[in-house]
Coordinates of N, CA and C and ligand atoms in Angstrom, one line a residue:
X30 N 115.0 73.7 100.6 CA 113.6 74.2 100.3 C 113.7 75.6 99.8
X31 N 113.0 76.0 99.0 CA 113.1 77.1 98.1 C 112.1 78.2 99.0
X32 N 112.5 79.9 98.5 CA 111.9 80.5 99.7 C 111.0 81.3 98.1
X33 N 110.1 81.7 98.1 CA 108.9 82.0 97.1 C 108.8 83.8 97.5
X34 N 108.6 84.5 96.5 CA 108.1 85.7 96.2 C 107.4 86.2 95.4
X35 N 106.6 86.9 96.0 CA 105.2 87.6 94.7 C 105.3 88.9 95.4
X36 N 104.2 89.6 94.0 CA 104.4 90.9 94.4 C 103.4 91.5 93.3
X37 N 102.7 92.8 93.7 CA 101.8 92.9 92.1 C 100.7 92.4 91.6
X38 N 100.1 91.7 92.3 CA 99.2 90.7 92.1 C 97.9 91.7 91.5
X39 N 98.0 92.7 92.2 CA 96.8 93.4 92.0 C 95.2 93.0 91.6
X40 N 94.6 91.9 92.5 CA 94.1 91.0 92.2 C 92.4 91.9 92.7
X41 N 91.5 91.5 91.7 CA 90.4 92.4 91.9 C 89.2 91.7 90.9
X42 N 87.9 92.1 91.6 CA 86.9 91.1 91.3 C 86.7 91.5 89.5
X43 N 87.1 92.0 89.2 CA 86.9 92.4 87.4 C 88.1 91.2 87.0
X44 N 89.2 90.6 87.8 CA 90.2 89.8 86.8 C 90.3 89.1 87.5
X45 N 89.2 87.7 87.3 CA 88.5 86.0 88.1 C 89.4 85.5 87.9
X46 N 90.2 85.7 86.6 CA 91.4 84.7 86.2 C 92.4 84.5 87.0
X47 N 92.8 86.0 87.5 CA 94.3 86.1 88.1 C 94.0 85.7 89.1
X48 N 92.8 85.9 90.2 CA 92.7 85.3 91.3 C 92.7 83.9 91.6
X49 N 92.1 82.8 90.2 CA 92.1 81.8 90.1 C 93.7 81.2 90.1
X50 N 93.9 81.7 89.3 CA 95.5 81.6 89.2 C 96.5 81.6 90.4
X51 N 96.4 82.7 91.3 CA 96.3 83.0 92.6 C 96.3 81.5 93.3
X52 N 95.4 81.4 93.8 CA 94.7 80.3 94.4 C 95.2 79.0 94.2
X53 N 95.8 78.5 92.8 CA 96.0 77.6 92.5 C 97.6 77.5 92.5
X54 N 98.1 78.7 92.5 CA 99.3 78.5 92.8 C 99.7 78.1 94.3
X55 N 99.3 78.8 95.3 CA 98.9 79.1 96.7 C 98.9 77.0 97.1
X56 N 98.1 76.5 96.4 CA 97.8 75.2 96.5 C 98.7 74.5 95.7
X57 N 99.5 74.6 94.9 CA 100.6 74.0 94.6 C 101.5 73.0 95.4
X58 N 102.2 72.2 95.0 CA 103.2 71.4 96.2 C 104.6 72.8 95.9
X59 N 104.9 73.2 95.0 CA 105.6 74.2 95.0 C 106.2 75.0 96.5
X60 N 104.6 75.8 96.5 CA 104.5 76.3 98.0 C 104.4 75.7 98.8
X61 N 103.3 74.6 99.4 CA 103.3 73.9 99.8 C 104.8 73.0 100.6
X62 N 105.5 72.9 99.8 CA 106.8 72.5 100.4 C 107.9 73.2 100.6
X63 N 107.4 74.8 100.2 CA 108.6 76.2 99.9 C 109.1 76.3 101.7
X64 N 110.2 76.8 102.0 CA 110.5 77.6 103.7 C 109.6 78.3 103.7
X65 N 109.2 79.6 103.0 CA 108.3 80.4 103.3 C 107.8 81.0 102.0
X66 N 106.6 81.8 102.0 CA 106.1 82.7 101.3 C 105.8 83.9 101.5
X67 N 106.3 85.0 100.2 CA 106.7 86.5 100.8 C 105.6 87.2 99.9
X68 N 104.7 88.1 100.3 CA 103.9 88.7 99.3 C 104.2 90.3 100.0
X69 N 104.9 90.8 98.1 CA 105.6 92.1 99.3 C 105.0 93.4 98.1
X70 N 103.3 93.5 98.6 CA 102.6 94.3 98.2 C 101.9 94.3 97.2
X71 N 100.9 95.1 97.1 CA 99.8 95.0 95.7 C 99.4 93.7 95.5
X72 N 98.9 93.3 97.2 CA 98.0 91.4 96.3 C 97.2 91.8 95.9
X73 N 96.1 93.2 96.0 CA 95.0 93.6 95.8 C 95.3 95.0 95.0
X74 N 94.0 95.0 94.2 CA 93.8 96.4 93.3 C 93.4 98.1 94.4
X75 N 92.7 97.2 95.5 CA 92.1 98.4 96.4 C 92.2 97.6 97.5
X76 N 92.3 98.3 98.5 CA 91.9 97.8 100.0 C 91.5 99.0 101.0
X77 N 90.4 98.5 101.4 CA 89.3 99.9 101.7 C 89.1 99.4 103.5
X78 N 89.6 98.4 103.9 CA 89.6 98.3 105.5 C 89.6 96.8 105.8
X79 N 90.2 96.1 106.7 CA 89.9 95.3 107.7 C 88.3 94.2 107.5
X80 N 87.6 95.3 107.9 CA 86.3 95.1 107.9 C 85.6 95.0 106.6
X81 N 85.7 94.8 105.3 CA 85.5 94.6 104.4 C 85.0 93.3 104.2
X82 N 83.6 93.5 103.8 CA 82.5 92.0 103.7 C 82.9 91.2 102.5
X83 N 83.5 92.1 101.0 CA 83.2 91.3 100.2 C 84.0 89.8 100.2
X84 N 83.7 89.3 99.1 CA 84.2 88.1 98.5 C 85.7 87.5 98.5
X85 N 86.2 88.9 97.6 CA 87.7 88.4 97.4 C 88.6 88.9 98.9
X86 N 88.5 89.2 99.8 CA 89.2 89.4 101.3 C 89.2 87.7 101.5
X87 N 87.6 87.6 101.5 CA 87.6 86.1 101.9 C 88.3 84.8 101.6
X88 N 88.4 84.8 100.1 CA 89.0 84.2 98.9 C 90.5 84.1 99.4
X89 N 91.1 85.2 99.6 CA 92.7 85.4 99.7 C 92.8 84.7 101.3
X90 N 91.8 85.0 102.4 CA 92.3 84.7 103.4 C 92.3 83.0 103.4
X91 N 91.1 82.6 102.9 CA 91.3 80.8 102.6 C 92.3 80.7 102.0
X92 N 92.8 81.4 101.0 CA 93.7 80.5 100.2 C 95.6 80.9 101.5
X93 N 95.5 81.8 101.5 CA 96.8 82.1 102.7 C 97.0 81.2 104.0
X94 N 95.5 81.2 104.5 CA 95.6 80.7 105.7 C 95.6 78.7 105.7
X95 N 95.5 78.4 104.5 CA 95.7 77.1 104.2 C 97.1 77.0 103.7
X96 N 98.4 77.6 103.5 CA 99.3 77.6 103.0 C 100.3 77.7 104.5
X97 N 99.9 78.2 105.6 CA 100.3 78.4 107.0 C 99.9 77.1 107.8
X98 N 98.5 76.8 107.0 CA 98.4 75.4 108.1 C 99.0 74.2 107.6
X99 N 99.8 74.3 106.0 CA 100.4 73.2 105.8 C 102.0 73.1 105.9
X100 N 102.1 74.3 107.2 CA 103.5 74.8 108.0 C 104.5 75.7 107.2
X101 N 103.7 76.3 106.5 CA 104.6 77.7 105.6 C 103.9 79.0 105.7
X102 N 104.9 79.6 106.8 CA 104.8 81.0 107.2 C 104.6 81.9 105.6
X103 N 103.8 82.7 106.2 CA 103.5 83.6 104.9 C 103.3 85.0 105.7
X104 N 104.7 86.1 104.6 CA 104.9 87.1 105.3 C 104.0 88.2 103.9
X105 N 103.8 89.1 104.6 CA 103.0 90.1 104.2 C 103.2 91.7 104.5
X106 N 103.8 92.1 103.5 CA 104.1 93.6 103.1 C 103.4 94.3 102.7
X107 N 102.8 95.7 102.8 CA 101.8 96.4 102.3 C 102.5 96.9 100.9
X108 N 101.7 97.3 100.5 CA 101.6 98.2 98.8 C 101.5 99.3 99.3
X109 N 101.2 100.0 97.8 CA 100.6 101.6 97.9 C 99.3 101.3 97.5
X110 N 98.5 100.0 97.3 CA 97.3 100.0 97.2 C 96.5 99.3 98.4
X111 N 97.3 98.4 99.1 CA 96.9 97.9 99.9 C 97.0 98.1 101.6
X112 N 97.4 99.5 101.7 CA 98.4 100.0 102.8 C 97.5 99.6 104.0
X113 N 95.7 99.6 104.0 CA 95.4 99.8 104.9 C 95.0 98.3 105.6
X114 N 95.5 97.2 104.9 CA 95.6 95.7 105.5 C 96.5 96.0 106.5
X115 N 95.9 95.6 107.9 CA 96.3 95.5 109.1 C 96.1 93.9 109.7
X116 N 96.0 94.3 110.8 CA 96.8 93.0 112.0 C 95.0 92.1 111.6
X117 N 94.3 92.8 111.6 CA 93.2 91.7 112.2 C 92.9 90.8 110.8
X118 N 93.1 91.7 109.8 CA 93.1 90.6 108.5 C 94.4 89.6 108.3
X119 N 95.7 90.1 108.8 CA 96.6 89.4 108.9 C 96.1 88.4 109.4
X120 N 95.7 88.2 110.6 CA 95.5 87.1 111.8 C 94.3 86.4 111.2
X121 N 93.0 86.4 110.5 CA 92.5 85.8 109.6 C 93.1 85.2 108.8
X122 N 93.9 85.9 108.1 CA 94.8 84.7 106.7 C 95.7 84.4 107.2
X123 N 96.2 84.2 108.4 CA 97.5 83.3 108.8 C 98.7 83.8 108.0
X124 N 98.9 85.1 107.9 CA 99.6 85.8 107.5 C 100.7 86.8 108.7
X125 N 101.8 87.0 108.4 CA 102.4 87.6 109.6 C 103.1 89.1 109.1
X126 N 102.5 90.2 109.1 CA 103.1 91.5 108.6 C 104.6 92.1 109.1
X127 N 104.8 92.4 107.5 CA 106.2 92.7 107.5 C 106.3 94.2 107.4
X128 N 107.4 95.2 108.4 CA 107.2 96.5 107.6 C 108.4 96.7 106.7
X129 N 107.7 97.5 105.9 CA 108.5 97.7 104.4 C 109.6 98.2 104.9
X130 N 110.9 97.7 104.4 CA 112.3 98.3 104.6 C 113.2 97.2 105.8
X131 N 112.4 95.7 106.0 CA 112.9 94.8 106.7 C 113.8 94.2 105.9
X132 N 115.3 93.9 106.8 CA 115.9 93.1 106.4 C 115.6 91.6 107.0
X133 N 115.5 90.6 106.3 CA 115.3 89.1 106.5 C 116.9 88.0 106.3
X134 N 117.2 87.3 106.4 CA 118.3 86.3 106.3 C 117.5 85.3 105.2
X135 N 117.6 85.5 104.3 CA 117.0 84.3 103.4 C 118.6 83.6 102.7
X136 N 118.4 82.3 102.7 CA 119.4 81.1 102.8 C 121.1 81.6 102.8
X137 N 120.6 82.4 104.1 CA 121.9 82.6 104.4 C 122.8 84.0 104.2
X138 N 121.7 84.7 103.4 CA 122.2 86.3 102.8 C 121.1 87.5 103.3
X139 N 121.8 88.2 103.8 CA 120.7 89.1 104.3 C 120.0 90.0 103.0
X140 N 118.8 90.0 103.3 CA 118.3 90.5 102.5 C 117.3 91.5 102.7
X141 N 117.4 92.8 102.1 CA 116.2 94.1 101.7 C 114.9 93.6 101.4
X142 N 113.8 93.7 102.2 CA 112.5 93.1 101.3 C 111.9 94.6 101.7
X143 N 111.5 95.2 100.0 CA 110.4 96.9 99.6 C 109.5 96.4 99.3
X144 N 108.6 97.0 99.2 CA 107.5 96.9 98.1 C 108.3 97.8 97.4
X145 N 108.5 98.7 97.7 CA 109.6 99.5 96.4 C 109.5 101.0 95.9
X146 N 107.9 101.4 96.4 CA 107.1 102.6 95.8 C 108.7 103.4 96.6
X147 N 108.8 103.6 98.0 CA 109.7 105.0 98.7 C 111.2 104.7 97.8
X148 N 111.6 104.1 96.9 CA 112.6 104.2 95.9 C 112.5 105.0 94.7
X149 N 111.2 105.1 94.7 CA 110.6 106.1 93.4 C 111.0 107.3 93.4
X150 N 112.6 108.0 94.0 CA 112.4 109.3 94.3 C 111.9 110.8 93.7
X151 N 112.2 109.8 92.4 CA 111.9 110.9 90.9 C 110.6 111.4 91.0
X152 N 109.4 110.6 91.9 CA 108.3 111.1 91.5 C 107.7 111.7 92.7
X153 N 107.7 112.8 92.6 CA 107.6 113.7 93.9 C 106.1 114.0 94.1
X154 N 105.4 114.0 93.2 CA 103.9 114.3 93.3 C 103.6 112.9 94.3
X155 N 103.5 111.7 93.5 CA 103.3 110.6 94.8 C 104.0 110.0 95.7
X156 N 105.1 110.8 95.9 CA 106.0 111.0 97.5 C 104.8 111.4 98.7
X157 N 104.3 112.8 97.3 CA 103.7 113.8 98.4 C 102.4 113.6 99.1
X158 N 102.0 112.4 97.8 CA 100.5 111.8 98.7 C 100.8 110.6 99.2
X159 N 101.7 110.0 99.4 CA 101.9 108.5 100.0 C 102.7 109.2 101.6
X160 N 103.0 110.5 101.9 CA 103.5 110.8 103.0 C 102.3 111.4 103.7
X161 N 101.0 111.7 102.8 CA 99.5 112.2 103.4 C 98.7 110.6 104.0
X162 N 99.1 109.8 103.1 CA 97.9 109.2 103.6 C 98.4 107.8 104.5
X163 N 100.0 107.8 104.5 CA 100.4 107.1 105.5 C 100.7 107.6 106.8
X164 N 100.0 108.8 107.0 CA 99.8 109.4 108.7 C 98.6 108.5 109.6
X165 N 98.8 108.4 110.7 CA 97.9 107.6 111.2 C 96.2 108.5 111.5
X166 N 96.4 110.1 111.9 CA 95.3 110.6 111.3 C 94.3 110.3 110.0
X167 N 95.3 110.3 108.8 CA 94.6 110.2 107.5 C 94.0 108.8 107.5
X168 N 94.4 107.8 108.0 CA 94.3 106.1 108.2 C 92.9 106.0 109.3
X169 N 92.9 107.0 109.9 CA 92.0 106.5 111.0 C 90.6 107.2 110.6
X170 N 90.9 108.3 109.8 CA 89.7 109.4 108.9 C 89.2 108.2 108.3
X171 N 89.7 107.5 107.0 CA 89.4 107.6 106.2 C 88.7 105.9 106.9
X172 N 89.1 105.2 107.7 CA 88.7 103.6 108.1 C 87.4 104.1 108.8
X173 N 86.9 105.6 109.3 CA 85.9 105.8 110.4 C 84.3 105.9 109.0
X174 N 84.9 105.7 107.9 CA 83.8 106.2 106.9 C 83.2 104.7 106.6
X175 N 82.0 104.7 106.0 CA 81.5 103.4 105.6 C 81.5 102.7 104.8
X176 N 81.3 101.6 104.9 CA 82.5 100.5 103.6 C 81.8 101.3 102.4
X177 N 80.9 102.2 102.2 CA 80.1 102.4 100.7 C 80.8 103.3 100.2
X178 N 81.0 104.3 101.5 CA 82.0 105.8 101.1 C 83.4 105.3 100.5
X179 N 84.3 104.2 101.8 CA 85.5 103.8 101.2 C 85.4 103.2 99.9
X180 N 84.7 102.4 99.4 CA 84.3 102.0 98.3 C 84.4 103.0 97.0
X181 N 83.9 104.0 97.0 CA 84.0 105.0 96.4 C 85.0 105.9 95.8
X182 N 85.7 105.8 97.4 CA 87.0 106.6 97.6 C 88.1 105.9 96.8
X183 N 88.6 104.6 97.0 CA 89.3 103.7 96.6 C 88.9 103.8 94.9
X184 N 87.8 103.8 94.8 CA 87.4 103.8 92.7 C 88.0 105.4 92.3
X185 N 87.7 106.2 93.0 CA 88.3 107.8 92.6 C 89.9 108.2 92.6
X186 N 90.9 107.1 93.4 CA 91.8 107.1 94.0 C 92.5 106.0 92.9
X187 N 91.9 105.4 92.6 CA 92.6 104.4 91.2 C 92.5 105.1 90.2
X188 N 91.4 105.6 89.7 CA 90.8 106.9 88.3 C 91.9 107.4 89.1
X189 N 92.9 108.4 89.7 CA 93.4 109.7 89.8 C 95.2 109.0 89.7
X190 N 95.2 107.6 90.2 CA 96.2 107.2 89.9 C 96.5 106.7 88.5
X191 N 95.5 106.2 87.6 CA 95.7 105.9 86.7 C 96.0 107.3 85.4
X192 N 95.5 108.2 86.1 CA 95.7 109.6 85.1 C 97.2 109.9 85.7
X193 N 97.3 109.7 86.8 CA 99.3 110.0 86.9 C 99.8 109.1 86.5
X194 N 99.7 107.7 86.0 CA 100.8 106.8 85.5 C 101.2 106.9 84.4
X195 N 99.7 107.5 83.4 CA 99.4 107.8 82.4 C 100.2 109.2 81.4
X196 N 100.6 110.2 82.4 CA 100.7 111.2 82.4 C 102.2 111.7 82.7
X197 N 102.8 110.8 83.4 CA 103.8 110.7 83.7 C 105.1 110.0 82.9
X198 N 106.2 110.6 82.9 CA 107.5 109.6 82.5 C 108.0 108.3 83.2
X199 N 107.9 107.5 82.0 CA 108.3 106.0 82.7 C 109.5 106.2 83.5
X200 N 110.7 107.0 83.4 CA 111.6 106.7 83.6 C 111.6 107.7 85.3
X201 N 110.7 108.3 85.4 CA 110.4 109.0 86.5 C 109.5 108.3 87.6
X202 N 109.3 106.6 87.2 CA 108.3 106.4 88.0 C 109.1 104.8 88.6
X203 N 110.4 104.8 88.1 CA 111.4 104.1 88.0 C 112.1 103.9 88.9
X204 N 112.3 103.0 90.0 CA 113.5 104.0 91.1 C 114.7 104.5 90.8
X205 N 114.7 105.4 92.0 CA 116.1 106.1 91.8 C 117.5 105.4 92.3
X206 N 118.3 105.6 91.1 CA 119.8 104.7 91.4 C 120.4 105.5 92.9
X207 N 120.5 106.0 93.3 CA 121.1 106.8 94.2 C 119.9 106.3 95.7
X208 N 118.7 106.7 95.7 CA 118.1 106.2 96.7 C 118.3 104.4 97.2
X209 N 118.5 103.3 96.0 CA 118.5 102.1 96.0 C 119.8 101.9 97.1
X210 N 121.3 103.0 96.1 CA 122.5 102.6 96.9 C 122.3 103.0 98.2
X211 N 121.6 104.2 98.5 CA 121.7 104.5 99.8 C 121.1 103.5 100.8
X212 N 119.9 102.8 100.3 CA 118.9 102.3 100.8 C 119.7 100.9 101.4
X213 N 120.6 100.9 100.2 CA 121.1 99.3 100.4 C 122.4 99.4 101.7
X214 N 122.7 100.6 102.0 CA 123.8 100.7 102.3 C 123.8 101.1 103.6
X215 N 122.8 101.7 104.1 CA 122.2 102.1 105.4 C 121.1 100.7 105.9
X216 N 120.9 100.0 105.2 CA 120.7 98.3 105.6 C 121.5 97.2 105.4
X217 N 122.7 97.9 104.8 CA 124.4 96.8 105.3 C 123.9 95.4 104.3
X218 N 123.5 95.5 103.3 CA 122.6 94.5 102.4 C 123.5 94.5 100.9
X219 N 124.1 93.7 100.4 CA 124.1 93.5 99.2 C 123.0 93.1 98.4
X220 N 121.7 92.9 98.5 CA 120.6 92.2 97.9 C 119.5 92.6 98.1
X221 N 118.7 93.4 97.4 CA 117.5 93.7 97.7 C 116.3 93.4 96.5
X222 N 114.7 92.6 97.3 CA 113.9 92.4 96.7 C 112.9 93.5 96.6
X223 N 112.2 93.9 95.7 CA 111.0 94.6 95.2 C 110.3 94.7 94.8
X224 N 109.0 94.7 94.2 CA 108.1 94.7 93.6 C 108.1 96.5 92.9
X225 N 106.7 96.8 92.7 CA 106.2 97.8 92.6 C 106.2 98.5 90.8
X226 N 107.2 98.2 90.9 CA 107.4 99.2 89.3 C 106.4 98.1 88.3
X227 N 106.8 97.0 88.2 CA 106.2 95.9 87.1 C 107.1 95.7 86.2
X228 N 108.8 95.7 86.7 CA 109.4 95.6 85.4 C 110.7 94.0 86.1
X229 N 110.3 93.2 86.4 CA 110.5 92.1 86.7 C 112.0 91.7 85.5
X230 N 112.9 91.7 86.6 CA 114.7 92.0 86.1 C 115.5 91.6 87.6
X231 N 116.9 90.9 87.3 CA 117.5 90.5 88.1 C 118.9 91.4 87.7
X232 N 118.9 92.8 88.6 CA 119.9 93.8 88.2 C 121.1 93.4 88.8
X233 N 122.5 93.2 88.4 CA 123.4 93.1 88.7 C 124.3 94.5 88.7
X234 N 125.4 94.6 90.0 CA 125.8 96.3 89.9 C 126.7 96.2 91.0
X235 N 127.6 96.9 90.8 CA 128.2 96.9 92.6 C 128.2 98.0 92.8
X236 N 128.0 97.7 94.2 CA 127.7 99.0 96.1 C 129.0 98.9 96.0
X237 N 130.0 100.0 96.5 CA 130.9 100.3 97.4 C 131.9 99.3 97.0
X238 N 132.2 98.9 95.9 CA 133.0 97.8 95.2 C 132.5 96.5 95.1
X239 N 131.2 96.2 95.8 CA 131.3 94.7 96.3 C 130.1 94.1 95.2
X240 N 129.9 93.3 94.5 CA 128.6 92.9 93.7 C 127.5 93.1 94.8
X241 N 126.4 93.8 94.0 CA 124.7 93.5 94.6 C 124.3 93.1 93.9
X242 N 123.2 93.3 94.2 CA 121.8 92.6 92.8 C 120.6 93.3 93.2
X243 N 119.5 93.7 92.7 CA 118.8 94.2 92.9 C 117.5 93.1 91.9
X244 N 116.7 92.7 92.9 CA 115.6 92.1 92.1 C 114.3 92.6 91.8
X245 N 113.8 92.1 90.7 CA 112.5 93.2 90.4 C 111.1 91.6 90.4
X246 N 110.6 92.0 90.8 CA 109.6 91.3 90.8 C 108.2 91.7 90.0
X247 N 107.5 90.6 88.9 CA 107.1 90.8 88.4 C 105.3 91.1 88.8
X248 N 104.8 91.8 87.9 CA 103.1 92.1 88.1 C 102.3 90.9 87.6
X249 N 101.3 90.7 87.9 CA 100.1 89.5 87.4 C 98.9 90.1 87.0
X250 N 99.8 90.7 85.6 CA 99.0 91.6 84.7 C 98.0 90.3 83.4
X251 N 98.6 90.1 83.0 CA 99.0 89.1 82.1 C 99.2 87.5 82.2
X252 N 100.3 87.2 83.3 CA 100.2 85.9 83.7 C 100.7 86.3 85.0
X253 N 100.7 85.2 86.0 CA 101.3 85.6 86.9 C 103.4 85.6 87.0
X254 N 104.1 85.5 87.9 CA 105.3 85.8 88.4 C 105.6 85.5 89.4
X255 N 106.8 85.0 90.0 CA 107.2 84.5 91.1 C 109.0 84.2 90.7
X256 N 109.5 84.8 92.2 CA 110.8 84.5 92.5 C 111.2 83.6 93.5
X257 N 112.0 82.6 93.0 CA 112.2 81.8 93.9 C 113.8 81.4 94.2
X258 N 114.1 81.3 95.4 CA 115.2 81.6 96.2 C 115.9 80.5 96.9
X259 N 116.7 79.7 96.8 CA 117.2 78.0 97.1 C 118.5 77.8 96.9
X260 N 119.0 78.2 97.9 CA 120.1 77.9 98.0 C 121.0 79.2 97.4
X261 N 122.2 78.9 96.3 CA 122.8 79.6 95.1 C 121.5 80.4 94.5
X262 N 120.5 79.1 94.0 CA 120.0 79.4 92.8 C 119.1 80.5 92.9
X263 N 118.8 81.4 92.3 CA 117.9 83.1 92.0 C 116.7 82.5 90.8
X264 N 115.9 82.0 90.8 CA 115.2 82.4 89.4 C 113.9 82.8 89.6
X265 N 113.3 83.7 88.7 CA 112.3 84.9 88.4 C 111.9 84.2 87.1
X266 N 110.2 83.6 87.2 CA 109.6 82.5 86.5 C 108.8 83.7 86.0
X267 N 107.8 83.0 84.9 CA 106.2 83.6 84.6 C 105.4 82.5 85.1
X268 N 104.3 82.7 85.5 CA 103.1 81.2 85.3 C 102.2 81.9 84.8
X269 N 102.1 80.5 84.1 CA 101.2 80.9 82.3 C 99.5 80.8 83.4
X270 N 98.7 81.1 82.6 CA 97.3 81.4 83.0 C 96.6 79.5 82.8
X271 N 96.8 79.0 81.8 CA 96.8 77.9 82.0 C 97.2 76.8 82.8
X272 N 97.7 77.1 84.0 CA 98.0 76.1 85.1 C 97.0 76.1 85.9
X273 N 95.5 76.7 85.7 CA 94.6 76.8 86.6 C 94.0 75.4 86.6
Ligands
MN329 MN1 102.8 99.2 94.0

């Protein structure tokens, strides 16, 4: 049975499509018959608390929590957009959180699962706010405000990221070769999965003489993405928008 990865979804009430797409993949026999399912960050564009009434929390947790009831664990990694999904939404979507920088045993090879952002070493400006706002201080400020204020905050906080992505060098926003080896090496891992960047690649390289690989997992910008893991076989798919 094949083990399933996404990542990047960045899934948000402005793009019905990708969430539909979402959904319908979620309900596939694919998954459905997969060992497990890994969503390792950015399923959402914003995530502004727990307690959040709208629509699409709800959407994601039906479609998750029906993917667990038909006996497939679905693990869950935060983003840099999604950081502040915690246990109680977890436990709603039948979802079981993972922290970023776990090693897992998938079919027999241990493996790195990032979301990927703390690889970015090049980019020091959002080192310097992703080390501000993952204090549990800053986390507990900003959840004590009202879904209208977070609402707000979360629209000003995409505007300010989109002017650094914008603004920035690609190749600075890329991870760093040096942080990867270290990362991989101080987790005793020839293999590590990621998301984050959007540049969906199955890097081949060797650590310390020995072959690794480094996987990139792709965004659901465009169409969706998925890696799937079985045995030997490695393959990193697109799914077209028409499979809805
Ligand atoms: Mn990200």
């Amino acid at each position: 049975m094949a083990t399933l990865f996404i990542a990047d979804l960045h899934l948000d009430p402005s793009r019905a499509q990708i969430t539909q797409l979402f959904e319908s993949y979620l309900a596939s026999a694919e998954v459905r018959h997969a060992e497990a399912l890994y969503i390792l960050g950015d399923l959402v564009e914003a995530w502004i608390g727990d307690d959040d009434d709208a629509e699409l929390p709800q959407h994601i947790a039906d479609a998750t929590r029906a993917v667990r009831a038909a006996g497939v664990p679905v693990y869950f990694m935060v983003g840099n957009r999604d950081f502040l999904l915690g246990e109680a939404f977890a436990a709603r979507a039948g979802m079981t959180l993972l922290d970023d920088g776990i090693v897992h045993d998938i079919h027999g090879r241990p493996t790195l699962l990032m979301h990927g952002d703390v690889l970015c070493t090049d980019d020091i400006a959002y080192q310097a706010v992703r080390r501000q706002v993952r204090t549990p201080e800053w986390q507990a400020h900003i959840l004590s405000l009202p879904l209208a204020a977070r609402r707000a905050f979360a629209a000003k906080a995409r505007h300010d990221s989109k002017a650094h992505t914008g603004s920035t060098m690609e190749s600075i926003m890329d991870v760093n070769a040096e942080a990867v080896a270290a990362t991989m090496r101080s987790a005793g891992v020839t293999r590590l999965i990621h998301g984050h960047t959007h540049r969906p690649a199955v890097h081949a390289f060797e650590l310390d003489g020995k072959p690794a690989e480094r996987i990139v997992l792709g965004d659901w910008y465009e169409h969706g993405s998925v890696l799937r893991v079985d045995g030997d076989v490695v393959e990193l798919r697109g799914l077209a928008l028409d499979r809805i």
